[in-house]
Amino acid sequence: MALASISLILIISQFLLQIIKIDAKVSSIIVFGDSSVDSGNNNFIPTVAKSNFRPYGRDFDGGKATGRFSNGRVPTDFISEAFGLKKNIPAYLDPSYTIQDFATGVCFASAGTGYDNITSKVLSVIPLWKELEYYKEYQSRLEEYLGNQKTSEILSEALYIISIGTNDFLENYYVLPHRQSQFSIEEYQNYLAGIARNFITQIYELKARKISLTGLPPMGCLPLERTTNLAFGGNCIDRYNRVAINFNQKLQALVESLNKELSGLQLVLSSPYTILYDIIQNPYFYGFEYSATACCGTGRFEMGYLCDQHNPFTCSDADRYVFWDSFHPTEKTNGILANYAVKTTLAVFQ
Ligand SMILES: *[C@@H]1O[C@H](CO)[C@@H](O)[C@H](O)[C@H]1NC(C)=O
């Protein structure tokens, strides 16, 4: 009798374990991209695109300036937490983390980078192809640590998030002559979409199956761009917003075509455009007061080293602002964007 009930318990617990396994959300979050998701890789390379000093990170755990371009966490941190994984995704180049830490989440992103190799050269940051090289290195380190079978499982059940592209337009195409002399804006978008296609195909060949490609934000409404538009009342630059909308449509077409082409691929486009534009137009509705200027400094142009702790104009409560510095959202905004993605496009992965 006792023996029978023990074996029944064993059978039931085996059954539950199996259900839990089938029901498991993603195994890990693996991040590629730029400052929208960089969790500190640029701290370890020689570039001026850094943010590992106050007031950056002042609302992060322990007030630590980790190299995230915000007063706190970035969207991928919130997404990781929402999937029941770690609260913050560690930067791959940070030597204080081990391969064990990276097994459930790792970030290869680098602030200032883009799809285009030339973009990464502007601020000497990590080009996208190099982020991929780091991912390959990571894959072999993980195999050494967990064996091929387990690594293969983790990598094919991980959620890959790619968040990049704004810098190709705002740091490169619209300010430097080279690409403009070579490509019309339409051609340049196609060029970038081609790089995105290659990149996704490459990570697919390296086991990625669940992938979220992030669209462009309403980049004409970033406070820095509004500052260049002061002659027109500091309004959003429509031309840049139209490019963002157009590029996101190209990415959507790319997503549909790759899903047909690559078997077993689950690729989605998570576009922050609509929700962020709505926040910027109706800040009060989301609990904000300011969306045209940022918290740091005068809120019009400061970011990176210009956003320093001695700037007397920096706001005291970042939660009242949509933007933290002239180019990057506050932690509060990042949380809203992440939640929105989790409830919409990322819901298929839960
Ligand atoms: C970017 O540079 C890398 C390394 O030199 C090269 O392999 C790659 O083909 C380049 N990408 C494009 C789109 O030109």
Coordinates of C-alpha atoms and ligand atoms in Angstrom, one line a residue:
M1 CA 0.0 0.0 0.0
A2 CA 2.6 2.5 1.1
L3 CA 4.9 1.4 -1.7
A4 CA 2.1 1.9 -4.2
S5 CA 1.4 5.4 -3.1
I6 CA 5.1 6.3 -3.2
S7 CA 5.3 5.1 -6.8
L8 CA 2.2 7.0 -7.6
I9 CA 3.8 10.1 -6.2
L10 CA 6.9 9.4 -8.3
I11 CA 4.8 9.0 -11.4
I12 CA 2.9 12.2 -10.7
S13 CA 6.0 14.2 -10.0
Q14 CA 7.6 12.8 -13.2
F15 CA 4.5 13.9 -15.0
L16 CA 4.7 17.4 -13.5
L17 CA 8.3 17.7 -14.3
Q18 CA 7.6 16.9 -17.9
I19 CA 4.8 19.4 -18.1
I20 CA 7.0 22.0 -16.6
K21 CA 9.6 21.2 -19.2
I22 CA 7.1 21.4 -22.1
D23 CA 5.7 24.5 -20.7
A24 CA 9.0 26.1 -20.1
K25 CA 9.3 29.6 -21.4
V26 CA 12.5 30.6 -23.1
S27 CA 15.8 29.2 -21.6
S28 CA 17.7 32.4 -21.8
I29 CA 17.8 35.9 -23.4
I30 CA 20.6 36.7 -25.9
V31 CA 20.9 40.3 -26.9
F32 CA 22.5 42.0 -29.9
G33 CA 22.3 45.7 -30.6
D34 CA 23.2 49.2 -29.6
S35 CA 22.8 51.6 -26.6
S36 CA 19.1 50.8 -26.5
V37 CA 20.1 47.4 -24.9
D38 CA 23.8 47.6 -24.1
S39 CA 24.3 46.6 -20.5
G40 CA 27.9 47.7 -20.2
N41 CA 30.1 46.2 -23.0
N42 CA 31.5 49.6 -23.9
N43 CA 33.0 50.0 -20.5
F44 CA 35.6 47.5 -21.7
I45 CA 36.6 49.0 -25.1
P46 CA 38.3 52.3 -25.9
T47 CA 35.5 54.5 -27.0
V48 CA 33.9 57.8 -25.9
A49 CA 30.4 56.2 -26.1
K50 CA 30.3 55.4 -22.4
S51 CA 27.9 55.9 -19.5
N52 CA 29.6 54.1 -16.6
F53 CA 29.6 57.2 -14.4
R54 CA 27.0 59.2 -12.5
P55 CA 24.3 60.3 -12.9
Y56 CA 23.8 57.3 -15.2
G57 CA 22.5 54.4 -13.2
R58 CA 21.4 56.5 -10.2
D59 CA 18.1 54.6 -10.0
F60 CA 19.7 51.2 -10.7
D61 CA 20.3 48.6 -7.9
G62 CA 22.8 50.3 -5.5
G63 CA 22.8 53.4 -7.7
K64 CA 25.4 51.7 -9.9
A65 CA 26.5 53.2 -13.2
T66 CA 26.8 49.9 -15.2
G67 CA 27.2 51.4 -18.6
R68 CA 23.5 51.2 -19.4
F69 CA 22.4 54.5 -21.1
S70 CA 19.7 55.2 -18.6
N71 CA 19.0 56.1 -15.0
G72 CA 18.2 52.4 -14.4
R73 CA 17.4 49.3 -16.4
V74 CA 17.0 48.9 -20.2
P75 CA 14.1 47.1 -21.8
T76 CA 15.8 43.7 -22.2
D77 CA 16.3 43.6 -18.4
F78 CA 12.6 44.0 -17.9
I79 CA 11.9 41.4 -20.6
S80 CA 14.3 38.9 -19.0
E81 CA 12.5 39.3 -15.6
A82 CA 9.1 39.0 -17.3
F83 CA 10.2 35.6 -18.7
G84 CA 11.1 34.4 -15.2
L85 CA 14.8 34.8 -15.9
K86 CA 17.4 37.0 -14.2
K87 CA 16.5 40.6 -13.4
N88 CA 19.4 42.1 -15.3
I89 CA 21.2 40.8 -18.4
P90 CA 25.0 40.9 -17.9
A91 CA 27.4 42.3 -20.5
Y92 CA 29.5 39.7 -22.2
L93 CA 32.8 41.7 -21.9
D94 CA 32.4 42.3 -18.2
P95 CA 35.1 40.1 -16.6
S96 CA 33.2 40.0 -13.3
Y97 CA 30.7 37.5 -14.8
T98 CA 31.4 33.9 -15.6
I99 CA 30.0 31.6 -18.3
Q100 CA 27.7 30.3 -15.6
D101 CA 26.1 33.7 -15.4
F102 CA 25.8 34.0 -19.1
A103 CA 24.1 30.6 -19.5
T104 CA 20.7 32.2 -18.7
G105 CA 21.2 35.6 -20.4
V106 CA 24.0 37.5 -22.1
C107 CA 24.3 40.8 -23.9
F108 CA 26.6 41.5 -26.8
A109 CA 25.3 45.0 -27.6
S110 CA 27.5 48.0 -28.0
A111 CA 26.3 51.6 -27.7
G112 CA 26.8 53.6 -30.8
T113 CA 26.9 50.7 -33.2
G114 CA 24.7 50.0 -36.2
Y115 CA 23.9 47.5 -39.0
D116 CA 26.4 49.4 -41.2
N117 CA 30.1 48.8 -40.5
I118 CA 30.8 52.5 -41.0
T119 CA 28.4 53.4 -38.2
S120 CA 30.4 51.4 -35.7
K121 CA 33.6 53.3 -36.8
V122 CA 32.2 56.7 -35.9
L123 CA 32.7 56.1 -32.2
S124 CA 35.0 53.1 -32.5
V125 CA 32.5 50.7 -31.0
I126 CA 31.8 47.0 -31.6
P127 CA 30.5 46.4 -35.2
L128 CA 27.6 44.0 -35.6
W129 CA 29.7 41.3 -37.2
K130 CA 32.0 41.4 -34.2
E131 CA 29.0 40.9 -31.9
L132 CA 28.4 37.7 -33.9
E133 CA 32.0 36.6 -33.4
Y134 CA 31.6 37.1 -29.6
Y135 CA 28.4 35.0 -29.8
K136 CA 30.4 32.2 -31.5
E137 CA 33.0 32.4 -28.8
Y138 CA 30.3 32.3 -26.2
Q139 CA 28.8 29.2 -27.9
S140 CA 32.1 27.3 -27.6
R141 CA 32.6 28.4 -24.0
L142 CA 29.1 27.2 -23.1
E143 CA 29.8 23.9 -24.8
E144 CA 32.9 23.5 -22.7
Y145 CA 30.9 24.3 -19.6
L146 CA 27.7 22.3 -20.2
G147 CA 28.5 19.9 -23.0
N148 CA 27.1 20.0 -26.6
Q149 CA 23.7 18.5 -25.9
K150 CA 22.7 20.9 -23.1
T151 CA 24.2 23.9 -24.9
S152 CA 22.3 23.0 -28.1
E153 CA 19.1 22.9 -26.0
I154 CA 19.7 26.3 -24.4
L155 CA 20.7 28.0 -27.6
S156 CA 17.7 26.7 -29.6
E157 CA 15.2 27.6 -26.8
A158 CA 16.7 31.0 -26.1
L159 CA 15.0 34.3 -27.1
Y160 CA 17.3 36.4 -29.3
I161 CA 16.6 40.1 -29.2
I162 CA 18.1 42.4 -31.9
S163 CA 17.8 46.1 -31.2
I164 CA 19.8 48.3 -33.6
G165 CA 19.5 50.7 -36.5
T166 CA 18.8 54.2 -35.1
N167 CA 22.5 55.2 -35.2
D168 CA 22.8 54.2 -38.9
F169 CA 20.6 57.1 -39.7
L170 CA 21.3 59.7 -37.0
E171 CA 25.0 59.1 -36.4
N172 CA 25.9 58.1 -39.9
Y173 CA 23.6 58.7 -43.0
Y174 CA 22.3 62.1 -42.1
V175 CA 25.6 63.5 -40.7
L176 CA 28.4 62.0 -42.7
P177 CA 28.8 62.4 -46.5
H178 CA 29.9 58.9 -47.5
R179 CA 26.7 56.9 -47.5
Q180 CA 24.7 59.8 -48.7
S181 CA 26.9 60.2 -51.8
Q182 CA 26.5 56.4 -52.4
F183 CA 22.8 55.7 -51.6
S184 CA 19.5 57.5 -51.7
I185 CA 17.7 57.2 -48.3
E186 CA 15.5 54.4 -49.8
E187 CA 18.5 52.5 -51.1
Y188 CA 20.3 52.9 -47.8
Q189 CA 17.3 51.3 -46.0
N190 CA 17.4 48.4 -48.4
Y191 CA 21.1 48.1 -47.8
L192 CA 20.5 47.9 -44.0
A193 CA 17.6 45.5 -44.3
G194 CA 19.9 43.2 -46.4
I195 CA 22.4 43.2 -43.5
A196 CA 19.6 42.4 -41.1
R197 CA 18.6 39.5 -43.3
N198 CA 22.2 38.1 -43.3
F199 CA 22.5 38.5 -39.6
I200 CA 19.3 36.7 -38.8
T201 CA 20.2 33.9 -41.3
Q202 CA 23.6 33.6 -39.6
I203 CA 22.3 33.3 -36.1
Y204 CA 19.7 30.8 -37.3
E205 CA 22.5 28.7 -38.7
L206 CA 24.1 29.0 -35.2
K207 CA 20.9 27.5 -33.6
A208 CA 18.7 30.6 -32.9
R209 CA 15.0 29.8 -33.5
K210 CA 13.1 32.4 -31.4
I211 CA 14.0 35.8 -32.5
S212 CA 12.6 39.3 -31.9
L213 CA 13.8 42.0 -34.3
T214 CA 13.2 45.5 -32.9
G215 CA 12.0 48.2 -35.2
L216 CA 13.1 51.8 -35.1
P217 CA 11.6 54.3 -32.6
P218 CA 10.2 57.6 -33.7
M219 CA 13.7 58.9 -34.0
G220 CA 12.7 62.4 -35.1
C221 CA 11.3 62.9 -31.6
L222 CA 14.5 62.2 -29.7
P223 CA 15.3 65.4 -27.7
L224 CA 18.7 65.8 -29.5
E225 CA 16.9 65.8 -32.9
R226 CA 14.3 68.3 -31.7
T227 CA 17.1 70.6 -30.6
T228 CA 18.4 70.7 -34.1
N229 CA 14.8 71.7 -35.1
L230 CA 14.5 74.7 -32.7
A231 CA 13.9 77.0 -35.7
F232 CA 10.7 75.1 -36.1
G233 CA 9.6 75.3 -32.4
G234 CA 11.6 72.2 -31.4
N235 CA 9.0 69.9 -32.9
C236 CA 9.7 66.3 -33.9
I237 CA 11.5 66.0 -37.2
D238 CA 8.8 64.4 -39.5
R239 CA 11.3 63.4 -42.1
Y240 CA 13.1 61.1 -39.6
N241 CA 9.9 59.7 -38.3
R242 CA 8.8 58.8 -41.8
V243 CA 12.0 57.0 -42.5
A244 CA 11.5 55.0 -39.2
I245 CA 8.0 54.0 -40.3
N246 CA 9.2 53.1 -43.8
F247 CA 12.2 51.1 -42.5
N248 CA 9.9 49.2 -40.0
Q249 CA 7.7 48.2 -42.9
K250 CA 10.7 46.8 -44.7
L251 CA 11.7 44.9 -41.6
Q252 CA 8.1 43.5 -41.3
A253 CA 8.4 42.3 -44.9
L254 CA 11.7 40.7 -44.1
V255 CA 10.3 39.0 -41.0
E256 CA 7.5 37.5 -43.1
S257 CA 9.9 36.3 -45.8
L258 CA 12.4 34.8 -43.4
N259 CA 9.7 32.9 -41.5
K260 CA 8.7 31.2 -44.8
E261 CA 12.3 30.6 -45.9
L262 CA 13.8 29.1 -42.7
S263 CA 12.0 26.1 -41.3
G264 CA 11.4 26.2 -37.6
L265 CA 12.1 29.9 -37.3
Q266 CA 9.8 32.0 -35.1
L267 CA 10.8 35.6 -36.0
V268 CA 8.8 38.6 -34.8
L269 CA 9.1 42.3 -35.3
S270 CA 8.7 44.2 -32.0
S271 CA 8.3 47.8 -33.1
P272 CA 8.4 50.4 -30.3
Y273 CA 7.3 53.1 -32.7
T274 CA 3.6 53.4 -32.0
I275 CA 3.7 53.0 -28.3
L276 CA 6.7 55.4 -27.9
Y277 CA 5.1 58.0 -30.2
D278 CA 1.9 57.8 -28.2
I279 CA 3.9 58.3 -24.9
I280 CA 5.7 61.3 -26.4
Q281 CA 2.4 62.8 -27.6
N282 CA 0.4 62.0 -24.4
P283 CA 2.9 61.9 -21.6
Y284 CA 0.3 62.7 -18.9
F285 CA -1.6 59.6 -19.8
Y286 CA 1.4 57.4 -18.9
G287 CA 2.3 59.3 -15.8
F288 CA 5.0 61.6 -17.3
E289 CA 5.2 65.4 -17.4
Y290 CA 8.0 66.0 -19.9
S291 CA 8.6 64.4 -23.3
A292 CA 10.2 67.1 -25.4
T293 CA 13.3 67.5 -23.2
A294 CA 15.3 65.0 -21.2
C295 CA 16.1 64.7 -17.5
C296 CA 19.9 65.1 -17.8
G297 CA 21.4 68.6 -18.0
T298 CA 19.4 71.0 -20.0
G299 CA 17.6 68.0 -21.6
R300 CA 18.4 69.3 -25.1
F301 CA 21.7 67.9 -26.1
E302 CA 23.5 66.2 -23.2
M303 CA 24.4 62.5 -23.4
G304 CA 27.5 60.4 -22.5
Y305 CA 30.3 62.5 -21.0
L306 CA 28.2 65.7 -21.4
C307 CA 25.7 64.2 -19.0
D308 CA 27.8 64.4 -15.9
Q309 CA 26.9 64.6 -12.2
H310 CA 28.0 68.2 -11.8
N311 CA 25.5 69.5 -14.3
P312 CA 23.3 71.7 -12.2
F313 CA 20.3 71.4 -14.5
T314 CA 19.7 67.6 -14.2
C315 CA 16.2 66.8 -12.9
S316 CA 15.7 65.2 -9.5
D317 CA 13.0 62.8 -10.4
A318 CA 13.6 61.0 -13.7
D319 CA 10.2 59.3 -13.5
R320 CA 8.6 62.6 -14.6
Y321 CA 10.5 62.4 -17.9
V322 CA 10.1 60.1 -20.9
F323 CA 13.8 60.6 -21.8
W324 CA 16.7 60.3 -19.5
D325 CA 19.4 61.9 -21.8
S326 CA 18.9 63.6 -25.2
F327 CA 19.0 60.2 -26.9
H328 CA 17.8 57.5 -24.4
P329 CA 14.5 56.8 -22.5
T330 CA 14.3 56.7 -18.7
E331 CA 14.0 53.5 -16.9
K332 CA 10.3 54.1 -16.5
T333 CA 9.8 54.4 -20.2
N334 CA 12.0 51.3 -20.8
G335 CA 9.7 49.4 -18.5
I336 CA 6.6 50.5 -20.4
L337 CA 8.2 49.6 -23.7
A338 CA 9.3 46.2 -22.5
N339 CA 5.9 45.4 -21.0
Y340 CA 4.2 46.3 -24.2
A341 CA 6.5 44.0 -26.2
V342 CA 6.0 41.2 -23.7
K343 CA 2.2 41.5 -23.9
T344 CA 2.1 41.8 -27.7
T345 CA 4.7 40.4 -30.1
L346 CA 6.6 38.4 -27.5
A347 CA 3.5 36.7 -26.2
V348 CA 4.1 33.8 -28.7
F349 CA 7.2 32.9 -26.8
Q350 CA 5.5 32.5 -23.4
Ligands
LIG1 C1 31.7 44.4 -42.4 O1 33.0 44.1 -42.1 C2 33.3 42.7 -41.9 C3 34.7 42.6 -41.4 O2 35.6 43.3 -42.2 C4 33.0 42.0 -43.2 O3 33.3 40.6 -43.0 C5 31.6 42.2 -43.6 O4 31.4 41.7 -44.9 C6 31.3 43.7 -43.7 N1 29.9 43.9 -43.9 C7 29.4 44.5 -45.0 C8 27.9 44.6 -45.2 O5 30.1 45.1 -45.9

